mmCIF file of C-alpha atoms in Angstrom:
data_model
loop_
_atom_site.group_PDB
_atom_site.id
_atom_site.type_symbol
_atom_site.label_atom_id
_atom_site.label_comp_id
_atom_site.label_asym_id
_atom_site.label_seq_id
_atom_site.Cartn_x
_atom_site.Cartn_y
_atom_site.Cartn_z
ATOM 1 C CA UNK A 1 10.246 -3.312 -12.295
ATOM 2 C CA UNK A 2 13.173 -1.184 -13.237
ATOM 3 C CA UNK A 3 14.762 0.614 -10.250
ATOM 4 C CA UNK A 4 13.777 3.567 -9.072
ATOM 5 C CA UNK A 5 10.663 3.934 -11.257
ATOM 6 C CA UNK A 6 8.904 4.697 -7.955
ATOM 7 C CA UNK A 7 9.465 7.260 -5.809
ATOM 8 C CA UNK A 8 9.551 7.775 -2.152
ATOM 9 C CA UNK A 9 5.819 8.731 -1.264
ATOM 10 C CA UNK A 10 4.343 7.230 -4.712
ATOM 11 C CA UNK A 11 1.426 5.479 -3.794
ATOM 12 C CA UNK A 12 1.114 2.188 -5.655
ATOM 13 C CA UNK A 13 -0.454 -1.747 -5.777
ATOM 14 C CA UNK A 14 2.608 -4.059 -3.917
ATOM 15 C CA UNK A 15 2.796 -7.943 -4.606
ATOM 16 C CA UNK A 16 2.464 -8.722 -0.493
ATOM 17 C CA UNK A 17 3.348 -12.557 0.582
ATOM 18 C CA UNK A 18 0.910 -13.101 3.485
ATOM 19 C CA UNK A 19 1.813 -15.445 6.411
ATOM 20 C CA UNK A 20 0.045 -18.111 5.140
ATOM 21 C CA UNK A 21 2.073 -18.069 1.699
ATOM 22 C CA UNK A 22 -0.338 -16.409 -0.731
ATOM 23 C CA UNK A 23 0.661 -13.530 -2.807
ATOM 24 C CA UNK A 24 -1.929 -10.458 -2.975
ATOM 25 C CA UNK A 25 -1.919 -6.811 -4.522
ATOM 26 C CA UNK A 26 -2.882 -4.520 -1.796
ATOM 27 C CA UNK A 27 -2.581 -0.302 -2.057
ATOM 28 C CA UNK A 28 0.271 1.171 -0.405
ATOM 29 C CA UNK A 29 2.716 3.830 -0.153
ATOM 30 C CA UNK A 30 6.479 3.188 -1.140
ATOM 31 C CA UNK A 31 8.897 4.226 1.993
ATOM 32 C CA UNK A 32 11.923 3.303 0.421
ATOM 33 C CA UNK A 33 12.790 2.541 -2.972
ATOM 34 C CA UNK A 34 14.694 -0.767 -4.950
ATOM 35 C CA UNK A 35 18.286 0.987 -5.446
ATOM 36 C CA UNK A 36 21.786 -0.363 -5.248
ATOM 37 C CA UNK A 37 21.864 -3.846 -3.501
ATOM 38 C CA UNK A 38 18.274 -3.412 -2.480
ATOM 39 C CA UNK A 39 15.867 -5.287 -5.097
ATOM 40 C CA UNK A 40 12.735 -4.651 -3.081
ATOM 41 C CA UNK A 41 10.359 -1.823 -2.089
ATOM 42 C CA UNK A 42 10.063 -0.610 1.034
ATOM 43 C CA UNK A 43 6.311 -0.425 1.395
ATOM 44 C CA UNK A 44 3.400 0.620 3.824
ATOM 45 C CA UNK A 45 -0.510 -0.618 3.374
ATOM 46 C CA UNK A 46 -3.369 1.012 4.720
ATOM 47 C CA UNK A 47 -3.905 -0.778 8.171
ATOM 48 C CA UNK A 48 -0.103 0.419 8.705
ATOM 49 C CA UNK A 49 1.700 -2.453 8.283
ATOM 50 C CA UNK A 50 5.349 -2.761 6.511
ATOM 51 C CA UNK A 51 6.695 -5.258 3.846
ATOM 52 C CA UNK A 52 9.312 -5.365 1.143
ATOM 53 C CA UNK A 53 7.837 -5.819 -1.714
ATOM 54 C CA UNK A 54 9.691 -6.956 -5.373
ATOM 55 C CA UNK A 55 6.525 -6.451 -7.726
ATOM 56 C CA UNK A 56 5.076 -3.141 -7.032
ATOM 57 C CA UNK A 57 2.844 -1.213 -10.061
ATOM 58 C CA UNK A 58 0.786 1.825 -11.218
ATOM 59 C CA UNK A 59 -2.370 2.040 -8.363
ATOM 60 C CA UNK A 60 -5.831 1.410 -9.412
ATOM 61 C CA UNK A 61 -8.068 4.000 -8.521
ATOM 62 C CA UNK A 62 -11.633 5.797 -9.715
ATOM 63 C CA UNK A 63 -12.398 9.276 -9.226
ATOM 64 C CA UNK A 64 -14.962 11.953 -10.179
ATOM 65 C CA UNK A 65 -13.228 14.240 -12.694
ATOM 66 C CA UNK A 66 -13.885 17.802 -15.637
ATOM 67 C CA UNK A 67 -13.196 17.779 -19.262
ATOM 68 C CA UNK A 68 -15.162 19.024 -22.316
ATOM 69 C CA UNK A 69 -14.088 17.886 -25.878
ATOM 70 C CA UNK A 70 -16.072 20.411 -27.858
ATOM 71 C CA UNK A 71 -16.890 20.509 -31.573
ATOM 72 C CA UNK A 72 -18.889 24.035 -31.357
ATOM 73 C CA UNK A 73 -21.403 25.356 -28.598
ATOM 74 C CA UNK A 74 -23.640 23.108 -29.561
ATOM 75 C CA UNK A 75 -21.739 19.694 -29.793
ATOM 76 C CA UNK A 76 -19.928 18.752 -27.029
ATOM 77 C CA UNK A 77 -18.776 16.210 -24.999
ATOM 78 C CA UNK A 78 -17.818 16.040 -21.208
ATOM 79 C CA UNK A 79 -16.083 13.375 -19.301
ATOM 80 C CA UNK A 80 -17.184 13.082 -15.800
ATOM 81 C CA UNK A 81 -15.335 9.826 -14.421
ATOM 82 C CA UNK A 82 -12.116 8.205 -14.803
ATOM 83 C CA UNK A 83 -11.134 4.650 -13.514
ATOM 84 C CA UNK A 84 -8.000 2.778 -13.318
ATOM 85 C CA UNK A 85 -7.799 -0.860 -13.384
ATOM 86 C CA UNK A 86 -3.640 -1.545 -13.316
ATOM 87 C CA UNK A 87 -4.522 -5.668 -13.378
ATOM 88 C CA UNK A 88 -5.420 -4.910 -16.799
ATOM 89 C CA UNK A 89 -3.603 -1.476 -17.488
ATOM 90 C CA UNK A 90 -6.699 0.276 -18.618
ATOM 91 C CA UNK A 91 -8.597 3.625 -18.089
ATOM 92 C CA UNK A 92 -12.395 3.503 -18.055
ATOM 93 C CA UNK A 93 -13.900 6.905 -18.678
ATOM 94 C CA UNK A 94 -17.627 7.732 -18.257
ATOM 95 C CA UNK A 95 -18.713 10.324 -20.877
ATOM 96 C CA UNK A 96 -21.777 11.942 -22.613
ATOM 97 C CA UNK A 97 -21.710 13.816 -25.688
ATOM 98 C CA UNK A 98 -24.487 16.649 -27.087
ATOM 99 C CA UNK A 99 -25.652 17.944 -30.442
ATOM 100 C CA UNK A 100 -28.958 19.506 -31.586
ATOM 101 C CA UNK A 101 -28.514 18.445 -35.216
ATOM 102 C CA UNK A 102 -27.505 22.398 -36.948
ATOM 103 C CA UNK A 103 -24.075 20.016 -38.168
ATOM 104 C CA UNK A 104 -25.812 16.978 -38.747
ATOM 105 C CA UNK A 105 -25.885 13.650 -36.332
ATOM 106 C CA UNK A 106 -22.831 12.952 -33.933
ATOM 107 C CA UNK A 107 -19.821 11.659 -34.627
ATOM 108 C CA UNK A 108 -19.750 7.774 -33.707
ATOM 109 C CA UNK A 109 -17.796 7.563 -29.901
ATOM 110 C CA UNK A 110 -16.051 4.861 -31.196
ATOM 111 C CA UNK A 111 -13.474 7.111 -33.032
ATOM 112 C CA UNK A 112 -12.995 8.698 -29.658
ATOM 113 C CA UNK A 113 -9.616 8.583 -28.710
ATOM 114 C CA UNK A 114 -7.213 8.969 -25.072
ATOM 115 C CA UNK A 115 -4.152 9.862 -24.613
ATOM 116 C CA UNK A 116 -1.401 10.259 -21.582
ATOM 117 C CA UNK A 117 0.986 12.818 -21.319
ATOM 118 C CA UNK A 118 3.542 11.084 -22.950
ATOM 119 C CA UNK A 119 1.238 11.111 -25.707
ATOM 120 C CA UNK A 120 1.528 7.157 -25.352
ATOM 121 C CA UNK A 121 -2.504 6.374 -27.060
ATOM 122 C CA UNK A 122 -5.003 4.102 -25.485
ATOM 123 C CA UNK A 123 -6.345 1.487 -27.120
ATOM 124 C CA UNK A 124 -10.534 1.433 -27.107
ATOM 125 C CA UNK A 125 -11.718 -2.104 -25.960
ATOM 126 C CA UNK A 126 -14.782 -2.040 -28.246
ATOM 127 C CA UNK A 127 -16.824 -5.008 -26.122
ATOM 128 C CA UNK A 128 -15.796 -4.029 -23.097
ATOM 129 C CA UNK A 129 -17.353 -0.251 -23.474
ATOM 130 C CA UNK A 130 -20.963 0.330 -21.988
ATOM 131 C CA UNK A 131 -23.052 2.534 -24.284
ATOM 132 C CA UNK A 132 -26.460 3.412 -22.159
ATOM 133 C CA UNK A 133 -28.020 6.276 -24.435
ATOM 134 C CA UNK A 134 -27.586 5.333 -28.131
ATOM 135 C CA UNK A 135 -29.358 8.206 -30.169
ATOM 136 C CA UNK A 136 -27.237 9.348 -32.962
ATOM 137 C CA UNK A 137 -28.892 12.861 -33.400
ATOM 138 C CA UNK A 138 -28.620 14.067 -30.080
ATOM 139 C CA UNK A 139 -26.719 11.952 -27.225
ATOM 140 C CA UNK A 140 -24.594 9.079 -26.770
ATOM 141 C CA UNK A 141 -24.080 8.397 -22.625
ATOM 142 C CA UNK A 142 -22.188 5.305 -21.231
ATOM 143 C CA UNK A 143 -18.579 3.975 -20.215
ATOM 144 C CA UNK A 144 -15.582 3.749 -22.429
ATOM 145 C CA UNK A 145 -12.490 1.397 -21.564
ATOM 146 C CA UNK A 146 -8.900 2.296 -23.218
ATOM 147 C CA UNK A 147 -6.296 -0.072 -23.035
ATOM 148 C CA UNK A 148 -2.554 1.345 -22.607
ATOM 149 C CA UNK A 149 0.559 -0.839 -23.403
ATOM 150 C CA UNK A 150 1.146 -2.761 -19.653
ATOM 151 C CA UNK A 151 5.306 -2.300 -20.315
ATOM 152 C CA UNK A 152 4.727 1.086 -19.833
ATOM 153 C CA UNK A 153 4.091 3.237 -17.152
ATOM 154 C CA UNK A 154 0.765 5.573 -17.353
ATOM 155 C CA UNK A 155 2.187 9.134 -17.273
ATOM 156 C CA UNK A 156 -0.794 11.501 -15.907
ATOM 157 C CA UNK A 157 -3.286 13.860 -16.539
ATOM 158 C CA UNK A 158 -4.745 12.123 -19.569
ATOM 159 C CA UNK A 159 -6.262 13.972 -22.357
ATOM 160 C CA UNK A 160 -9.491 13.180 -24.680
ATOM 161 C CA UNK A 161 -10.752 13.854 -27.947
ATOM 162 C CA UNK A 162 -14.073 12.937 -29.460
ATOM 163 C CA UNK A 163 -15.445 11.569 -32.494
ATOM 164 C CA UNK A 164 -13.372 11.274 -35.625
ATOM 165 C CA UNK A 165 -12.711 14.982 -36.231
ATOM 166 C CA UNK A 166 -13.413 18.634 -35.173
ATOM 167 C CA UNK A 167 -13.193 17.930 -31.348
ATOM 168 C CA UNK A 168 -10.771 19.470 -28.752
ATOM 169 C CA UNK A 169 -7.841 17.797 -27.639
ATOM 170 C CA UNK A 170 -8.471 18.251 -23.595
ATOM 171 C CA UNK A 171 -7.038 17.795 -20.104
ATOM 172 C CA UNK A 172 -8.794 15.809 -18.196
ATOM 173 C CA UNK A 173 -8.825 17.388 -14.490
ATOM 174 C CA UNK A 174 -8.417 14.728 -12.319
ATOM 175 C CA UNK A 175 -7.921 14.811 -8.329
ATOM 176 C CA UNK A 176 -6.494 10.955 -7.892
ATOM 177 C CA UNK A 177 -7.613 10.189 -4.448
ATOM 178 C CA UNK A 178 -4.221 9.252 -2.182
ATOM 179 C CA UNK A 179 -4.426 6.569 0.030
ATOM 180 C CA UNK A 180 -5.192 6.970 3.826
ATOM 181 C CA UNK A 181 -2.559 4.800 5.297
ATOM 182 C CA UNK A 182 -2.052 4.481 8.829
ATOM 183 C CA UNK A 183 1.076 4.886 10.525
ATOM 184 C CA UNK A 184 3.333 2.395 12.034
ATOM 185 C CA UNK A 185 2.476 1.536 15.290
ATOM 186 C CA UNK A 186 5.313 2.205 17.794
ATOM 187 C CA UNK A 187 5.416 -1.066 20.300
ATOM 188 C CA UNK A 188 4.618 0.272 23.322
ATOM 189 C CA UNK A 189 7.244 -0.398 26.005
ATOM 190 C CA UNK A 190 6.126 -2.447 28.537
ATOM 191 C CA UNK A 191 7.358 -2.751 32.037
ATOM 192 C CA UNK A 192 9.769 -5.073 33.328
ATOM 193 C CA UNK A 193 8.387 -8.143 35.665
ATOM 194 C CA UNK A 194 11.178 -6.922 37.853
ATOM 195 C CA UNK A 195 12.523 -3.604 37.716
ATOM 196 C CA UNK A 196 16.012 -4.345 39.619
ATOM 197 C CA UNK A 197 17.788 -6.975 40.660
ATOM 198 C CA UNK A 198 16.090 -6.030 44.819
ATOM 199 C CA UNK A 199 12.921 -6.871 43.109
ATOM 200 C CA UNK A 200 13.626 -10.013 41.726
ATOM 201 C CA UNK A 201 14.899 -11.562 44.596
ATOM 202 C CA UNK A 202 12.272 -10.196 47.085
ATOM 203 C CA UNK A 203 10.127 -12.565 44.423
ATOM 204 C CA UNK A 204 11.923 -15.238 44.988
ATOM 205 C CA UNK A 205 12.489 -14.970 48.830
ATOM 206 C CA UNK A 206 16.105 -14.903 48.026
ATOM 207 C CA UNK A 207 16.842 -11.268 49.819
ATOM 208 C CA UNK A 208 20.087 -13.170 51.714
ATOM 209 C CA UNK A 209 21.169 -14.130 48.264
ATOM 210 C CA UNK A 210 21.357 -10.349 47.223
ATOM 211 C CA UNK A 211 25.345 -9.988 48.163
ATOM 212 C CA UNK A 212 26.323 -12.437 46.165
ATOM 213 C CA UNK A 213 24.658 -11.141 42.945
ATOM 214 C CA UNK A 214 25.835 -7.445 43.929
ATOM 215 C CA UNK A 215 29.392 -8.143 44.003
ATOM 216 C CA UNK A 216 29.687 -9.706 40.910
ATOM 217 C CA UNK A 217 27.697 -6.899 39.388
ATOM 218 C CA UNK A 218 24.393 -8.738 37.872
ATOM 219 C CA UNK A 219 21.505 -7.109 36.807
ATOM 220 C CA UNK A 220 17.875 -8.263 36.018
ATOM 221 C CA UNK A 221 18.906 -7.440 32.582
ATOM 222 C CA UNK A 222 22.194 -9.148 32.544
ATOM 223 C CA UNK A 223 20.362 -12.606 33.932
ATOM 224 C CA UNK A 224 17.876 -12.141 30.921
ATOM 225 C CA UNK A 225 20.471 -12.530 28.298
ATOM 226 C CA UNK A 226 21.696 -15.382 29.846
ATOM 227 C CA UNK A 227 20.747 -18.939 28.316
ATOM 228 C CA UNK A 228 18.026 -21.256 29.476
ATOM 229 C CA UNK A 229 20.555 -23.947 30.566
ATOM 230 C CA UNK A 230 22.804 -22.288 31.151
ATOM 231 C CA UNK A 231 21.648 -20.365 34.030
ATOM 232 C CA UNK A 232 21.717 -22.673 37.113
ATOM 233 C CA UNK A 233 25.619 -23.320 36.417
ATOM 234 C CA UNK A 234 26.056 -19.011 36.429
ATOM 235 C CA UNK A 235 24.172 -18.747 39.713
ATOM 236 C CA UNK A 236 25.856 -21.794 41.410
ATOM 237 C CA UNK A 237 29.178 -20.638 40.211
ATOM 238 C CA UNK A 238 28.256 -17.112 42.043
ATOM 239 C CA UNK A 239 28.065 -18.974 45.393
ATOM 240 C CA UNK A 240 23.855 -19.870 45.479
ATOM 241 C CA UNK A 241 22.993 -23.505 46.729
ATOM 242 C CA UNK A 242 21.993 -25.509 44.212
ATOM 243 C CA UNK A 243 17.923 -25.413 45.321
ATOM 244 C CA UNK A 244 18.268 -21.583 45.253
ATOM 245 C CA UNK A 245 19.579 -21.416 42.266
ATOM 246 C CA UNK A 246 17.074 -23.626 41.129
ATOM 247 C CA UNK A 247 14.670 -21.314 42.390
ATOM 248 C CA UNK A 248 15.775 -18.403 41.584
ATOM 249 C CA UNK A 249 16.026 -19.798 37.320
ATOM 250 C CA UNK A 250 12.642 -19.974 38.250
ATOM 251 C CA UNK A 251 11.848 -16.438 38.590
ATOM 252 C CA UNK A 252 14.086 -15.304 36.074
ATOM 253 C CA UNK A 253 12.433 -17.830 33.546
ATOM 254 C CA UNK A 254 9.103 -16.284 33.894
ATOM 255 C CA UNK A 255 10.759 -12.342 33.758
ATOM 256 C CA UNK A 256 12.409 -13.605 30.507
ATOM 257 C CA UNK A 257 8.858 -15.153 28.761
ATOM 258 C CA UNK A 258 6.973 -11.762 30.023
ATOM 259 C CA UNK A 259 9.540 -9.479 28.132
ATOM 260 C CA UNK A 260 9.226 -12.126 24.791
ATOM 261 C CA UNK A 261 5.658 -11.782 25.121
ATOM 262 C CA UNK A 262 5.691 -7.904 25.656
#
């Protein structure tokens, strides 16, 4: 992707490596964009979770949408719904075109042709179009897939024009849906096991040891940062026996798992 060709707030499909290894293309919103010494995307996906992301594209989507091609008043044609599929960079529009035979039979939809904005022309993918009313003097219904070229990005609102010649050029009024995406989670703080240093050694049945500890200025938190074996050698060098010491790594063992766990 070249830098910056998404913005902050562009909702788009990111490349996500799961915990188990695999790579998937989930929805989400970019929150900070590949600039400078930062190759990846910043990105959020719907259940609110953050990655960085280095393959992030165009977002597939399908929405309910207005446009009318028109010949005269009496031929027609209006396109009703848009799709996006970004794995294969193509627009599917659903359409239905009128006549009533005063200029002869319809133009054949294959001549039909999309554009974006860039003026950047779809290509029509023939077999993959659905055609459900084929009557040549009055209506052809279905599905009609455009390919665009994937190096490209798809500048929006597209534009249609049916038939060979004699149609409009038109806007097609789309309302892409955005994404709901949840937002992040803050962690909720959880208590300490033992708010003060008092606490902690009330635990432990240590209250006689609390002079010690006080003088030398150490803190439930302080005692937390300490290492795992490291800790009876700190407390013994404060003055503690060597069983309360033992005891009281004890207690501070178990504060130190509950605040990894919280």
């Amino acid at each position: 992707n070249p830098k910056n060709r998404y913005n902050v707030g562009s909702d788009v499909e990111a490349q996500i490596r799961q915990r188990e290894g695999k790579t998937v293309w989930l929805p989400a919103r970019v929150l900070a964009q590949a600039d400078g010494d930062k190759a990846t995307y910043t990105v959020r996906v719907e259940n609110g979770e953050e990655f960085e992301a280095e393959c992030v594209r165009d977002l597939s989507f399908e929405c309910t949408v207005e446009g009318i091609s028109r010949y005269d008043s009496k031929y027609f044609c209006n396109v009703t719904k848009m799709a996006r599929d970004t794995s294969k960079n193509s627009i599917t529009i659903t359409f239905d075109v009128h006549g009533d035979m005063s200029c002869g039979e319809l133009q054949h939809w294959r001549s039909s042709k999309l554009y974006d904005s860039m003026g950047q022309r779809g290509r029509l993918a023939e077999s993959e179009c659905k055609i459900r009313t084929q009557d040549s003097n009055y209506c052809y219904e279905g599905d009609l897939m455009y390919y665009f070229n994937p190096s490209s990005t798809l500048a929006m609102p597209l534009s249609f024009r049916y038939g060979s010649s004699g149609y409009s050029k038109e806007i097609i009024k789309a309302e892409v849906p955005k994404l709901q995406i949840k937002e992040k989670k803050e962690k909720e703080k959880v208590k300490p096991l033992y708010a003060n240093i008092d606490e902690l050694l009330t635990a432990a049945k240590l209250q006689k040891e609390g002079e010690k500890l006080k003088q030398a200025n150490v803190t439930v938190e302080s005692l937390l940062r300490i290492e795992d074996d490291k800790l009876s050698d700190f407390l013994k060098n404060l003055g503690l026996k060597t069983g309360h010491a033992a005891k009281l790594k004890r207690f501070v063992l178990t504060a130190k798992k509950h605040a990894e766990d919280s």
